[in-house]
Amino acid sequence: GQQVMQIPQYQHVQEGEDFTTYCNSSTTLSNIQWYKQRPGGHPVFLIQLVKSGEVKKQKRLTFQFGEAKKNSSLHITATQTTDVGTYFCAGPPRETSGSRLTFGEGTQLTVNP
Amino acid sequence: DGGITQSPKYLFRKEGQNVTLSCEQNLNHDAMYWYRQDPGQGLRLIYYSQIVNDFQKGDIAEGYSVSREKKESFPLTVTSAQKNPTAFYLCASSISYGAYGYTFGSGTRLTVV
């Protein structure tokens, strides 16, 4: 079955440093979605990427979808304490567009002030 | 405001008892999902429903059951057959099956003693 892997599993940074998490799927994806879960909270949808090579920005967050639509990355510039949480990628397989999402195991980000 | 309501937030049950977790949404979403999250891990799909009166097993359906008699409601029953039921349970919905970002409820933390 489809597998979605994320690295690193944990990342500790000093406030102001940059942060990147990578997502790799075993199958081609029709789209990739990113979610953020604050400690003790629930996942919140951040963004969806659909096109091969697509890049989207949300303030200090930059999201990329790979050319082959099998990988993605989330980059945060100049982290702040409000960025603390676990970031998940998720996607449905391309051949079954619209099917259920498979989530990666997430990257847990801690930011030291 | 539209959203997903999960209740209760915390639930304690004795081993061998069935327990039902509530999930109600007023977003007029067709699709609903149940995920399980264990500490430090990703989200695993238990059951999903594309439309009212229809549902399918996810990756870890054994020991769980659901119903979808109303569009707004998708309750999950954790039966005594579930060998390790203590976990954080998240309900989610989407406009259509998998094509858009999920909206998650705030979750129910189930502890079985």
Coordinates of C-alpha atoms in Angstrom, one line a residue, chain B:
Chain B
D1 CA -19.6 29.2 13.4
G2 CA -19.3 26.0 11.4
G3 CA -17.1 23.2 12.6
I4 CA -16.8 19.7 14.0
T5 CA -17.7 18.9 17.6
Q6 CA -16.3 15.8 19.3
S7 CA -17.5 14.7 22.7
P8 CA -16.5 14.0 25.3
K9 CA -13.0 15.5 25.3
Y10 CA -11.8 12.9 27.8
L11 CA -13.2 9.5 28.4
F12 CA -12.3 6.7 30.8
R13 CA -13.7 3.2 30.5
K14 CA -13.1 -0.2 32.0
E15 CA -11.6 -2.9 29.9
G16 CA -14.3 -5.0 28.2
Q17 CA -16.8 -2.2 27.8
N18 CA -17.9 -0.8 24.5
V19 CA -17.8 3.0 24.2
T20 CA -19.2 5.4 21.6
L21 CA -17.4 8.6 20.6
S22 CA -19.5 11.4 19.1
C23 CA -18.7 13.4 16.0
E24 CA -21.1 16.1 14.7
Q25 CA -20.4 18.6 11.9
N26 CA -22.4 21.6 10.6
L27 CA -20.2 22.3 7.6
N28 CA -22.5 20.4 5.2
H29 CA -19.6 18.2 4.2
D30 CA -20.3 14.9 2.4
A31 CA -17.2 13.0 3.6
M32 CA -16.3 12.1 7.2
Y33 CA -13.3 10.2 8.7
W34 CA -12.1 8.7 11.9
Y35 CA -8.4 8.6 12.7
R36 CA -6.5 7.2 15.6
Q37 CA -3.3 8.9 16.9
D38 CA -0.9 7.3 19.4
P39 CA 1.7 9.4 21.3
G40 CA 4.4 10.7 18.9
Q41 CA 2.9 9.0 15.9
G42 CA 1.0 9.9 12.8
L43 CA -2.7 9.5 12.0
R44 CA -4.1 6.1 11.1
L45 CA -7.4 5.8 9.3
I46 CA -10.0 3.7 11.1
Y47 CA -13.2 4.2 9.0
Y48 CA -14.4 6.7 6.4
S49 CA -17.7 7.7 4.9
Q50 CA -18.1 9.3 1.5
I51 CA -21.8 10.0 1.8
V52 CA -24.7 9.3 4.2
N53 CA -25.6 5.7 4.7
D54 CA -22.2 4.5 3.3
F55 CA -18.9 3.8 5.0
Q56 CA -15.8 1.8 4.4
K57 CA -13.0 0.3 6.5
G58 CA -9.7 2.1 6.8
D59 CA -6.3 0.7 7.7
I60 CA -7.1 -0.3 11.3
A61 CA -10.8 -1.0 11.4
E62 CA -10.6 -4.2 13.6
G63 CA -12.4 -3.7 16.9
Y64 CA -14.2 -0.5 15.7
S65 CA -17.6 0.1 14.2
V66 CA -19.4 3.2 12.8
S67 CA -22.7 4.4 11.4
R68 CA -23.7 7.3 9.1
E69 CA -27.4 7.7 9.4
K70 CA -27.3 11.4 9.1
K71 CA -25.0 13.7 7.1
E72 CA -24.0 15.6 10.2
S73 CA -23.1 12.7 12.4
F74 CA -20.5 9.9 12.3
P75 CA -20.2 8.1 15.7
L76 CA -17.4 5.7 16.4
T77 CA -17.9 2.7 18.7
V78 CA -14.8 1.2 20.2
T79 CA -15.7 -2.4 21.0
S80 CA -14.2 -4.8 23.6
A81 CA -12.5 -6.6 20.6
Q82 CA -10.1 -3.6 20.2
K83 CA -7.0 -4.9 21.9
N84 CA -5.3 -1.6 22.6
P85 CA -8.0 1.1 22.6
T86 CA -6.2 3.8 24.7
A87 CA -5.5 6.6 22.2
F88 CA -6.4 10.0 20.9
Y89 CA -9.3 9.8 18.4
L90 CA -9.8 12.4 15.8
C91 CA -12.8 12.9 13.6
A92 CA -12.5 14.9 10.3
S93 CA -14.7 16.0 7.4
S94 CA -14.1 17.3 3.9
I95 CA -16.3 18.8 1.2
S96 CA -15.9 15.7 -0.9
Y97 CA -14.0 12.5 -0.5
G98 CA -10.3 13.4 -0.2
A99 CA -10.2 16.2 -2.7
Y100 CA -9.9 19.1 -0.3
G101 CA -8.3 19.8 3.1
Y102 CA -9.8 18.1 6.1
T103 CA -11.4 19.9 9.0
F104 CA -10.6 18.1 12.2
G105 CA -12.5 18.1 15.5
S106 CA -10.7 18.7 18.8
G107 CA -10.5 15.0 19.5
T108 CA -11.4 12.6 22.3
R109 CA -8.7 11.1 24.5
L110 CA -9.9 7.6 25.5
T111 CA -8.2 5.8 28.4
V112 CA -9.2 2.2 29.1
V113 CA -8.2 0.9 32.5

